Amino acid sequence: MMLTEETTVPDSALPVEQFKAHLRLGTGFGEETLQDAVLNGFLRAAIAAIEARIGRVLIARDYSWSLTRWRDSAGQILPVVPVQSINAVILCGSAGDEEAVDVGLYRLEADSQAPRLRPTGSLLPSVPTGGSVRIELTAGMTSDWGGLPADLCQAVLMLAAHYYEYRNETKLSSGCMPFGVTSLIQRYRVMRLSVGAVQ
């Protein structure tokens, strides 16, 4: 199985001006946009870290997911949350040939914890022998910054500011995340169910 992020969060979706205000950076100077690229980098890092911690995509983007077999042909759980749409399901033969599955043969079962690709009939189409299936989808809580809940916005700004303030620090422990940030994001964590355990 391989998940590929096909598009990235556009610069226009990043709250650079809000981040500057959060950092209390000066304005009205001729060089006030000089750090924008650096600030973008810290915002992207904070978004990625929070997405990894809560198991949710914040800003919508496109993904493709390839697998060699269905785990459950009656409904395949998708690897990202939340899924906004299934854009295509493509069967890939061992010789490199591809065939798009008719959109009438599958549907998205939206779920906040485990969205699924479901067949409209009884089973999903068979994966070619020696081949694979590629699912193209769009996932994310919102398409722009303004659509995110206020507490997640604050968590991103706080974590990006933490990265900015400690950008030269090399002694922080692995996975270090300020307590305020972990408190804000805790309720958004995806609960992964497995046999005999909840993660």
mmCIF file with all atom_site columns, C-alpha atoms in Angstrom:
data_model
loop_
_atom_site.group_PDB
_atom_site.id
_atom_site.type_symbol
_atom_site.label_atom_id
_atom_site.label_alt_id
_atom_site.label_comp_id
_atom_site.label_asym_id
_atom_site.label_entity_id
_atom_site.label_seq_id
_atom_site.pdbx_PDB_ins_code
_atom_site.Cartn_x
_atom_site.Cartn_y
_atom_site.Cartn_z
_atom_site.occupancy
_atom_site.B_iso_or_equiv
_atom_site.pdbx_formal_charge
_atom_site.auth_seq_id
_atom_site.auth_comp_id
_atom_site.auth_asym_id
_atom_site.auth_atom_id
_atom_site.pdbx_PDB_model_num
ATOM 1   C CA . MET A 1 1   ? 0.000   0.000   0.000   1.00 0.00 ? 1   MET A CA 1
ATOM 2   C CA . MET A 1 2   ? 1.259   3.461   -0.833  1.00 0.00 ? 2   MET A CA 1
ATOM 3   C CA . LEU A 1 3   ? -0.358  6.822   -0.052  1.00 0.00 ? 3   LEU A CA 1
ATOM 4   C CA . THR A 1 4   ? 0.814   9.787   -2.127  1.00 0.00 ? 4   THR A CA 1
ATOM 5   C CA . GLU A 1 5   ? -0.037  13.423  -1.500  1.00 0.00 ? 5   GLU A CA 1
ATOM 6   C CA . GLU A 1 6   ? -0.692  14.749  -4.999  1.00 0.00 ? 6   GLU A CA 1
ATOM 7   C CA . THR A 1 7   ? -1.234  18.406  -4.092  1.00 0.00 ? 7   THR A CA 1
ATOM 8   C CA . THR A 1 8   ? 0.046   20.543  -1.242  1.00 0.00 ? 8   THR A CA 1
ATOM 9   C CA . VAL A 1 9   ? -1.524  23.274  0.835   1.00 0.00 ? 9   VAL A CA 1
ATOM 10  C CA . PRO A 1 10  ? -1.324  26.423  -1.340  1.00 0.00 ? 10  PRO A CA 1
ATOM 11  C CA . ASP A 1 11  ? 0.518   29.440  0.050   1.00 0.00 ? 11  ASP A CA 1
ATOM 12  C CA . SER A 1 12  ? -2.708  31.426  -0.236  1.00 0.00 ? 12  SER A CA 1
ATOM 13  C CA . ALA A 1 13  ? -4.328  29.126  2.360   1.00 0.00 ? 13  ALA A CA 1
ATOM 14  C CA . LEU A 1 14  ? -1.633  29.771  4.965   1.00 0.00 ? 14  LEU A CA 1
ATOM 15  C CA . PRO A 1 15  ? -2.388  32.458  7.602   1.00 0.00 ? 15  PRO A CA 1
ATOM 16  C CA . VAL A 1 16  ? 0.920   34.320  7.287   1.00 0.00 ? 16  VAL A CA 1
ATOM 17  C CA . GLU A 1 17  ? -0.461  37.692  8.440   1.00 0.00 ? 17  GLU A CA 1
ATOM 18  C CA . GLN A 1 18  ? -2.161  36.101  11.458  1.00 0.00 ? 18  GLN A CA 1
ATOM 19  C CA . PHE A 1 19  ? 1.086   34.323  12.259  1.00 0.00 ? 19  PHE A CA 1
ATOM 20  C CA . LYS A 1 20  ? 2.997   37.617  12.110  1.00 0.00 ? 20  LYS A CA 1
ATOM 21  C CA . ALA A 1 21  ? 0.481   39.170  14.494  1.00 0.00 ? 21  ALA A CA 1
ATOM 22  C CA . HIS A 1 22  ? 0.773   36.131  16.779  1.00 0.00 ? 22  HIS A CA 1
ATOM 23  C CA . LEU A 1 23  ? 4.548   36.559  16.833  1.00 0.00 ? 23  LEU A CA 1
ATOM 24  C CA . ARG A 1 24  ? 4.140   40.331  17.276  1.00 0.00 ? 24  ARG A CA 1
ATOM 25  C CA . LEU A 1 25  ? 6.418   40.998  14.333  1.00 0.00 ? 25  LEU A CA 1
ATOM 26  C CA . GLY A 1 26  ? 6.774   44.629  13.361  1.00 0.00 ? 26  GLY A CA 1
ATOM 27  C CA . THR A 1 27  ? 4.850   46.079  10.412  1.00 0.00 ? 27  THR A CA 1
ATOM 28  C CA . GLY A 1 28  ? 5.189   49.176  8.276   1.00 0.00 ? 28  GLY A CA 1
ATOM 29  C CA . PHE A 1 29  ? 8.757   48.442  7.257   1.00 0.00 ? 29  PHE A CA 1
ATOM 30  C CA . GLY A 1 30  ? 9.969   47.968  3.713   1.00 0.00 ? 30  GLY A CA 1
ATOM 31  C CA . GLU A 1 31  ? 11.234  44.453  4.505   1.00 0.00 ? 31  GLU A CA 1
ATOM 32  C CA . GLU A 1 32  ? 8.145   43.156  6.288   1.00 0.00 ? 32  GLU A CA 1
ATOM 33  C CA . THR A 1 33  ? 7.608   40.378  3.704   1.00 0.00 ? 33  THR A CA 1
ATOM 34  C CA . LEU A 1 34  ? 11.220  39.250  3.871   1.00 0.00 ? 34  LEU A CA 1
ATOM 35  C CA . GLN A 1 35  ? 10.451  36.385  6.268   1.00 0.00 ? 35  GLN A CA 1
ATOM 36  C CA . ASP A 1 36  ? 7.264   35.188  4.542   1.00 0.00 ? 36  ASP A CA 1
ATOM 37  C CA . ALA A 1 37  ? 8.913   32.113  3.025   1.00 0.00 ? 37  ALA A CA 1
ATOM 38  C CA . VAL A 1 38  ? 10.370  31.168  6.421   1.00 0.00 ? 38  VAL A CA 1
ATOM 39  C CA . LEU A 1 39  ? 7.041   31.712  8.180   1.00 0.00 ? 39  LEU A CA 1
ATOM 40  C CA . ASN A 1 40  ? 5.298   29.603  5.519   1.00 0.00 ? 40  ASN A CA 1
ATOM 41  C CA . GLY A 1 41  ? 7.727   26.796  6.301   1.00 0.00 ? 41  GLY A CA 1
ATOM 42  C CA . PHE A 1 42  ? 6.964   26.897  10.032  1.00 0.00 ? 42  PHE A CA 1
ATOM 43  C CA . LEU A 1 43  ? 3.209   26.973  9.368   1.00 0.00 ? 43  LEU A CA 1
ATOM 44  C CA . ARG A 1 44  ? 3.487   23.972  7.035   1.00 0.00 ? 44  ARG A CA 1
ATOM 45  C CA . ALA A 1 45  ? 5.569   22.100  9.613   1.00 0.00 ? 45  ALA A CA 1
ATOM 46  C CA . ALA A 1 46  ? 3.025   22.853  12.346  1.00 0.00 ? 46  ALA A CA 1
ATOM 47  C CA . ILE A 1 47  ? 0.103   21.741  10.158  1.00 0.00 ? 47  ILE A CA 1
ATOM 48  C CA . ALA A 1 48  ? 1.935   18.501  9.265   1.00 0.00 ? 48  ALA A CA 1
ATOM 49  C CA . ALA A 1 49  ? 2.783   17.773  12.909  1.00 0.00 ? 49  ALA A CA 1
ATOM 50  C CA . ILE A 1 50  ? -0.774  18.355  14.099  1.00 0.00 ? 50  ILE A CA 1
ATOM 51  C CA . GLU A 1 51  ? -2.204  16.272  11.253  1.00 0.00 ? 51  GLU A CA 1
ATOM 52  C CA . ALA A 1 52  ? 0.143   13.438  12.218  1.00 0.00 ? 52  ALA A CA 1
ATOM 53  C CA . ARG A 1 53  ? -0.825  13.721  15.880  1.00 0.00 ? 53  ARG A CA 1
ATOM 54  C CA . ILE A 1 54  ? -4.612  13.790  15.394  1.00 0.00 ? 54  ILE A CA 1
ATOM 55  C CA . GLY A 1 55  ? -4.808  11.605  12.285  1.00 0.00 ? 55  GLY A CA 1
ATOM 56  C CA . ARG A 1 56  ? -6.815  14.170  10.304  1.00 0.00 ? 56  ARG A CA 1
ATOM 57  C CA . VAL A 1 57  ? -6.071  16.290  7.250   1.00 0.00 ? 57  VAL A CA 1
ATOM 58  C CA . LEU A 1 58  ? -6.688  19.962  8.048   1.00 0.00 ? 58  LEU A CA 1
ATOM 59  C CA . ILE A 1 59  ? -6.541  21.787  4.698   1.00 0.00 ? 59  ILE A CA 1
ATOM 60  C CA . ALA A 1 60  ? -8.020  19.821  1.784   1.00 0.00 ? 60  ALA A CA 1
ATOM 61  C CA . ARG A 1 61  ? -5.743  18.351  -0.844  1.00 0.00 ? 61  ARG A CA 1
ATOM 62  C CA . ASP A 1 62  ? -5.658  15.466  -3.302  1.00 0.00 ? 62  ASP A CA 1
ATOM 63  C CA . TYR A 1 63  ? -4.221  12.037  -2.559  1.00 0.00 ? 63  TYR A CA 1
ATOM 64  C CA . SER A 1 64  ? -3.789  8.792   -4.439  1.00 0.00 ? 64  SER A CA 1
ATOM 65  C CA . TRP A 1 65  ? -3.689  5.465   -2.641  1.00 0.00 ? 65  TRP A CA 1
ATOM 66  C CA . SER A 1 66  ? -2.445  2.296   -4.323  1.00 0.00 ? 66  SER A CA 1
ATOM 67  C CA . LEU A 1 67  ? -2.959  -1.211  -2.969  1.00 0.00 ? 67  LEU A CA 1
ATOM 68  C CA . THR A 1 68  ? -2.577  -4.715  -4.365  1.00 0.00 ? 68  THR A CA 1
ATOM 69  C CA . ARG A 1 69  ? -5.711  -6.182  -2.771  1.00 0.00 ? 69  ARG A CA 1
ATOM 70  C CA . TRP A 1 70  ? -8.802  -5.140  -0.867  1.00 0.00 ? 70  TRP A CA 1
ATOM 71  C CA . ARG A 1 71  ? -8.646  -5.780  2.850   1.00 0.00 ? 71  ARG A CA 1
ATOM 72  C CA . ASP A 1 72  ? -12.438 -6.122  2.712   1.00 0.00 ? 72  ASP A CA 1
ATOM 73  C CA . SER A 1 73  ? -14.101 -6.225  -0.703  1.00 0.00 ? 73  SER A CA 1
ATOM 74  C CA . ALA A 1 74  ? -17.415 -5.272  0.894   1.00 0.00 ? 74  ALA A CA 1
ATOM 75  C CA . GLY A 1 75  ? -15.962 -1.946  2.054   1.00 0.00 ? 75  GLY A CA 1
ATOM 76  C CA . GLN A 1 76  ? -12.364 -0.706  2.085   1.00 0.00 ? 76  GLN A CA 1
ATOM 77  C CA . ILE A 1 77  ? -11.400 1.658   4.923   1.00 0.00 ? 77  ILE A CA 1
ATOM 78  C CA . LEU A 1 78  ? -9.579  4.692   3.522   1.00 0.00 ? 78  LEU A CA 1
ATOM 79  C CA . PRO A 1 79  ? -6.235  5.838   4.970   1.00 0.00 ? 79  PRO A CA 1
ATOM 80  C CA . VAL A 1 80  ? -7.025  9.538   5.544   1.00 0.00 ? 80  VAL A CA 1
ATOM 81  C CA . VAL A 1 81  ? -9.741  11.415  7.440   1.00 0.00 ? 81  VAL A CA 1
ATOM 82  C CA . PRO A 1 82  ? -11.991 13.173  6.602   1.00 0.00 ? 82  PRO A CA 1
ATOM 83  C CA . VAL A 1 83  ? -12.537 12.207  2.960   1.00 0.00 ? 83  VAL A CA 1
ATOM 84  C CA . GLN A 1 84  ? -14.484 14.811  0.982   1.00 0.00 ? 84  GLN A CA 1
ATOM 85  C CA . SER A 1 85  ? -14.791 12.877  -2.270  1.00 0.00 ? 85  SER A CA 1
ATOM 86  C CA . ILE A 1 86  ? -13.644 9.849   -4.228  1.00 0.00 ? 86  ILE A CA 1
ATOM 87  C CA . ASN A 1 87  ? -12.450 11.241  -7.559  1.00 0.00 ? 87  ASN A CA 1
ATOM 88  C CA . ALA A 1 88  ? -11.575 7.978   -9.321  1.00 0.00 ? 88  ALA A CA 1
ATOM 89  C CA . VAL A 1 89  ? -10.979 4.277   -8.772  1.00 0.00 ? 89  VAL A CA 1
ATOM 90  C CA . ILE A 1 90  ? -8.533  2.861   -11.313 1.00 0.00 ? 90  ILE A CA 1
ATOM 91  C CA . LEU A 1 91  ? -7.629  -0.790  -11.864 1.00 0.00 ? 91  LEU A CA 1
ATOM 92  C CA . CYS A 1 92  ? -3.994  -1.177  -12.910 1.00 0.00 ? 92  CYS A CA 1
ATOM 93  C CA . GLY A 1 93  ? -2.944  -4.343  -14.743 1.00 0.00 ? 93  GLY A CA 1
ATOM 94  C CA . SER A 1 94  ? 0.420   -6.050  -14.374 1.00 0.00 ? 94  SER A CA 1
ATOM 95  C CA . ALA A 1 95  ? 1.395   -4.816  -17.855 1.00 0.00 ? 95  ALA A CA 1
ATOM 96  C CA . GLY A 1 96  ? 0.775   -1.191  -16.904 1.00 0.00 ? 96  GLY A CA 1
ATOM 97  C CA . ASP A 1 97  ? -2.667  -0.929  -18.492 1.00 0.00 ? 97  ASP A CA 1
ATOM 98  C CA . GLU A 1 98  ? -5.273  1.077   -16.585 1.00 0.00 ? 98  GLU A CA 1
ATOM 99  C CA . GLU A 1 99  ? -9.067  0.994   -16.499 1.00 0.00 ? 99  GLU A CA 1
ATOM 100 C CA . ALA A 1 100 ? -11.253 3.483   -14.630 1.00 0.00 ? 100 ALA A CA 1
ATOM 101 C CA . VAL A 1 101 ? -14.065 1.868   -12.661 1.00 0.00 ? 101 VAL A CA 1
ATOM 102 C CA . ASP A 1 102 ? -17.509 3.236   -13.505 1.00 0.00 ? 102 ASP A CA 1
ATOM 103 C CA . VAL A 1 103 ? -18.523 5.775   -10.839 1.00 0.00 ? 103 VAL A CA 1
ATOM 104 C CA . GLY A 1 104 ? -21.856 4.026   -10.506 1.00 0.00 ? 104 GLY A CA 1
ATOM 105 C CA . LEU A 1 105 ? -20.148 0.951   -9.047  1.00 0.00 ? 105 LEU A CA 1
ATOM 106 C CA . TYR A 1 106 ? -18.822 2.562   -5.859  1.00 0.00 ? 106 TYR A CA 1
ATOM 107 C CA . ARG A 1 107 ? -19.647 5.236   -3.322  1.00 0.00 ? 107 ARG A CA 1
ATOM 108 C CA . LEU A 1 108 ? -18.065 7.036   -0.388  1.00 0.00 ? 108 LEU A CA 1
ATOM 109 C CA . GLU A 1 109 ? -19.327 6.120   3.056   1.00 0.00 ? 109 GLU A CA 1
ATOM 110 C CA . ALA A 1 110 ? -18.425 9.232   5.022   1.00 0.00 ? 110 ALA A CA 1
ATOM 111 C CA . ASP A 1 111 ? -17.350 8.646   8.609   1.00 0.00 ? 111 ASP A CA 1
ATOM 112 C CA . SER A 1 112 ? -15.400 10.810  11.049  1.00 0.00 ? 112 SER A CA 1
ATOM 113 C CA . GLN A 1 113 ? -13.229 7.891   12.172  1.00 0.00 ? 113 GLN A CA 1
ATOM 114 C CA . ALA A 1 114 ? -13.102 5.362   9.341   1.00 0.00 ? 114 ALA A CA 1
ATOM 115 C CA . PRO A 1 115 ? -14.471 6.472   5.964   1.00 0.00 ? 115 PRO A CA 1
ATOM 116 C CA . ARG A 1 116 ? -14.948 3.627   3.484   1.00 0.00 ? 116 ARG A CA 1
ATOM 117 C CA . LEU A 1 117 ? -15.074 2.998   -0.211  1.00 0.00 ? 117 LEU A CA 1
ATOM 118 C CA . ARG A 1 118 ? -18.250 0.929   -0.597  1.00 0.00 ? 118 ARG A CA 1
ATOM 119 C CA . PRO A 1 119 ? -19.608 -0.943  -3.618  1.00 0.00 ? 119 PRO A CA 1
ATOM 120 C CA . THR A 1 120 ? -23.082 -0.006  -4.817  1.00 0.00 ? 120 THR A CA 1
ATOM 121 C CA . GLY A 1 121 ? -23.584 -3.735  -5.307  1.00 0.00 ? 121 GLY A CA 1
ATOM 122 C CA . SER A 1 122 ? -22.280 -6.532  -3.115  1.00 0.00 ? 122 SER A CA 1
ATOM 123 C CA . LEU A 1 123 ? -18.506 -6.350  -3.720  1.00 0.00 ? 123 LEU A CA 1
ATOM 124 C CA . LEU A 1 124 ? -15.859 -3.936  -4.957  1.00 0.00 ? 124 LEU A CA 1
ATOM 125 C CA . PRO A 1 125 ? -14.418 -4.781  -8.417  1.00 0.00 ? 125 PRO A CA 1
ATOM 126 C CA . SER A 1 126 ? -11.692 -7.434  -8.448  1.00 0.00 ? 126 SER A CA 1
ATOM 127 C CA . VAL A 1 127 ? -8.093  -6.215  -8.408  1.00 0.00 ? 127 VAL A CA 1
ATOM 128 C CA . PRO A 1 128 ? -6.217  -7.594  -11.464 1.00 0.00 ? 128 PRO A CA 1
ATOM 129 C CA . THR A 1 129 ? -3.894  -10.522 -10.749 1.00 0.00 ? 129 THR A CA 1
ATOM 130 C CA . GLY A 1 130 ? -0.387  -9.142  -10.327 1.00 0.00 ? 130 GLY A CA 1
ATOM 131 C CA . GLY A 1 131 ? -1.783  -5.623  -10.588 1.00 0.00 ? 131 GLY A CA 1
ATOM 132 C CA . SER A 1 132 ? -3.183  -3.028  -8.222  1.00 0.00 ? 132 SER A CA 1
ATOM 133 C CA . VAL A 1 133 ? -5.963  -0.546  -7.661  1.00 0.00 ? 133 VAL A CA 1
ATOM 134 C CA . ARG A 1 134 ? -5.474  3.207   -7.279  1.00 0.00 ? 134 ARG A CA 1
ATOM 135 C CA . ILE A 1 135 ? -7.981  5.330   -5.422  1.00 0.00 ? 135 ILE A CA 1
ATOM 136 C CA . GLU A 1 136 ? -7.840  9.060   -6.129  1.00 0.00 ? 136 GLU A CA 1
ATOM 137 C CA . LEU A 1 137 ? -9.510  11.158  -3.452  1.00 0.00 ? 137 LEU A CA 1
ATOM 138 C CA . THR A 1 138 ? -9.741  14.568  -1.834  1.00 0.00 ? 138 THR A CA 1
ATOM 139 C CA . ALA A 1 139 ? -9.413  14.762  1.943   1.00 0.00 ? 139 ALA A CA 1
ATOM 140 C CA . GLY A 1 140 ? -9.431  17.579  4.452   1.00 0.00 ? 140 GLY A CA 1
ATOM 141 C CA . MET A 1 141 ? -11.544 19.325  7.052   1.00 0.00 ? 141 MET A CA 1
ATOM 142 C CA . THR A 1 142 ? -11.847 22.493  4.965   1.00 0.00 ? 142 THR A CA 1
ATOM 143 C CA . SER A 1 143 ? -10.550 24.045  1.747   1.00 0.00 ? 143 SER A CA 1
ATOM 144 C CA . ASP A 1 144 ? -9.236  27.203  3.423   1.00 0.00 ? 144 ASP A CA 1
ATOM 145 C CA . TRP A 1 145 ? -7.895  28.435  6.754   1.00 0.00 ? 145 TRP A CA 1
ATOM 146 C CA . GLY A 1 146 ? -11.087 30.263  7.664   1.00 0.00 ? 146 GLY A CA 1
ATOM 147 C CA . GLY A 1 147 ? -13.064 27.016  7.677   1.00 0.00 ? 147 GLY A CA 1
ATOM 148 C CA . LEU A 1 148 ? -11.034 25.391  10.455  1.00 0.00 ? 148 LEU A CA 1
ATOM 149 C CA . PRO A 1 149 ? -12.336 25.361  14.044  1.00 0.00 ? 149 PRO A CA 1
ATOM 150 C CA . ALA A 1 150 ? -10.865 28.193  16.133  1.00 0.00 ? 150 ALA A CA 1
ATOM 151 C CA . ASP A 1 151 ? -9.073  25.855  18.546  1.00 0.00 ? 151 ASP A CA 1
ATOM 152 C CA . LEU A 1 152 ? -7.235  24.068  15.716  1.00 0.00 ? 152 LEU A CA 1
ATOM 153 C CA . CYS A 1 153 ? -6.239  27.423  14.201  1.00 0.00 ? 153 CYS A CA 1
ATOM 154 C CA . GLN A 1 154 ? -4.850  28.499  17.574  1.00 0.00 ? 154 GLN A CA 1
ATOM 155 C CA . ALA A 1 155 ? -2.997  25.198  17.960  1.00 0.00 ? 155 ALA A CA 1
ATOM 156 C CA . VAL A 1 156 ? -1.312  25.603  14.560  1.00 0.00 ? 156 VAL A CA 1
ATOM 157 C CA . LEU A 1 157 ? -0.252  29.178  15.357  1.00 0.00 ? 157 LEU A CA 1
ATOM 158 C CA . MET A 1 158 ? 1.054   28.165  18.790  1.00 0.00 ? 158 MET A CA 1
ATOM 159 C CA . LEU A 1 159 ? 3.057   25.243  17.430  1.00 0.00 ? 159 LEU A CA 1
ATOM 160 C CA . ALA A 1 160 ? 4.431   27.272  14.512  1.00 0.00 ? 160 ALA A CA 1
ATOM 161 C CA . ALA A 1 161 ? 5.475   29.978  16.997  1.00 0.00 ? 161 ALA A CA 1
ATOM 162 C CA . HIS A 1 162 ? 7.134   27.298  19.139  1.00 0.00 ? 162 HIS A CA 1
ATOM 163 C CA . TYR A 1 163 ? 9.106   26.097  16.110  1.00 0.00 ? 163 TYR A CA 1
ATOM 164 C CA . TYR A 1 164 ? 10.004  29.691  15.253  1.00 0.00 ? 164 TYR A CA 1
ATOM 165 C CA . GLU A 1 165 ? 11.181  30.585  18.774  1.00 0.00 ? 165 GLU A CA 1
ATOM 166 C CA . TYR A 1 166 ? 13.219  27.393  19.155  1.00 0.00 ? 166 TYR A CA 1
ATOM 167 C CA . ARG A 1 167 ? 14.453  27.119  15.562  1.00 0.00 ? 167 ARG A CA 1
ATOM 168 C CA . ASN A 1 168 ? 18.083  26.964  16.680  1.00 0.00 ? 168 ASN A CA 1
ATOM 169 C CA . GLU A 1 169 ? 17.473  24.590  19.570  1.00 0.00 ? 169 GLU A CA 1
ATOM 170 C CA . THR A 1 170 ? 18.875  21.087  19.094  1.00 0.00 ? 170 THR A CA 1
ATOM 171 C CA . LYS A 1 171 ? 18.161  19.614  22.531  1.00 0.00 ? 171 LYS A CA 1
ATOM 172 C CA . LEU A 1 172 ? 14.376  19.299  22.402  1.00 0.00 ? 172 LEU A CA 1
ATOM 173 C CA . SER A 1 173 ? 13.112  15.778  22.853  1.00 0.00 ? 173 SER A CA 1
ATOM 174 C CA . SER A 1 174 ? 11.690  13.817  19.951  1.00 0.00 ? 174 SER A CA 1
ATOM 175 C CA . GLY A 1 175 ? 8.052   14.621  19.252  1.00 0.00 ? 175 GLY A CA 1
ATOM 176 C CA . CYS A 1 176 ? 8.151   17.652  21.541  1.00 0.00 ? 176 CYS A CA 1
ATOM 177 C CA . MET A 1 177 ? 4.828   19.515  21.466  1.00 0.00 ? 177 MET A CA 1
ATOM 178 C CA . PRO A 1 178 ? 3.829   22.245  23.948  1.00 0.00 ? 178 PRO A CA 1
ATOM 179 C CA . PHE A 1 179 ? 1.163   21.287  26.483  1.00 0.00 ? 179 PHE A CA 1
ATOM 180 C CA . GLY A 1 180 ? -1.221  24.025  25.312  1.00 0.00 ? 180 GLY A CA 1
ATOM 181 C CA . VAL A 1 181 ? -1.139  22.611  21.803  1.00 0.00 ? 181 VAL A CA 1
ATOM 182 C CA . THR A 1 182 ? -1.782  19.026  22.901  1.00 0.00 ? 182 THR A CA 1
ATOM 183 C CA . SER A 1 183 ? -4.726  20.218  25.023  1.00 0.00 ? 183 SER A CA 1
ATOM 184 C CA . LEU A 1 184 ? -6.290  22.051  22.079  1.00 0.00 ? 184 LEU A CA 1
ATOM 185 C CA . ILE A 1 185 ? -5.988  19.143  19.642  1.00 0.00 ? 185 ILE A CA 1
ATOM 186 C CA . GLN A 1 186 ? -6.823  16.252  21.972  1.00 0.00 ? 186 GLN A CA 1
ATOM 187 C CA . ARG A 1 187 ? -10.532 16.082  21.138  1.00 0.00 ? 187 ARG A CA 1
ATOM 188 C CA . TYR A 1 188 ? -9.813  15.803  17.397  1.00 0.00 ? 188 TYR A CA 1
ATOM 189 C CA . ARG A 1 189 ? -7.703  12.652  17.583  1.00 0.00 ? 189 ARG A CA 1
ATOM 190 C CA . VAL A 1 190 ? -8.974  9.804   15.435  1.00 0.00 ? 190 VAL A CA 1
ATOM 191 C CA . MET A 1 191 ? -9.586  6.639   17.465  1.00 0.00 ? 191 MET A CA 1
ATOM 192 C CA . ARG A 1 192 ? -8.132  3.646   15.601  1.00 0.00 ? 192 ARG A CA 1
ATOM 193 C CA . LEU A 1 193 ? -9.806  0.377   16.540  1.00 0.00 ? 193 LEU A CA 1
ATOM 194 C CA . SER A 1 194 ? -7.943  -2.900  16.397  1.00 0.00 ? 194 SER A CA 1
ATOM 195 C CA . VAL A 1 195 ? -8.461  -6.348  17.887  1.00 0.00 ? 195 VAL A CA 1
ATOM 196 C CA . GLY A 1 196 ? -8.465  -5.999  21.657  1.00 0.00 ? 196 GLY A CA 1
ATOM 197 C CA . ALA A 1 197 ? -7.267  -2.392  21.640  1.00 0.00 ? 197 ALA A CA 1
ATOM 198 C CA . VAL A 1 198 ? -8.228  1.179   21.003  1.00 0.00 ? 198 VAL A CA 1
ATOM 199 C CA . GLN A 1 199 ? -5.499  3.542   19.801  1.00 0.00 ? 199 GLN A CA 1
#
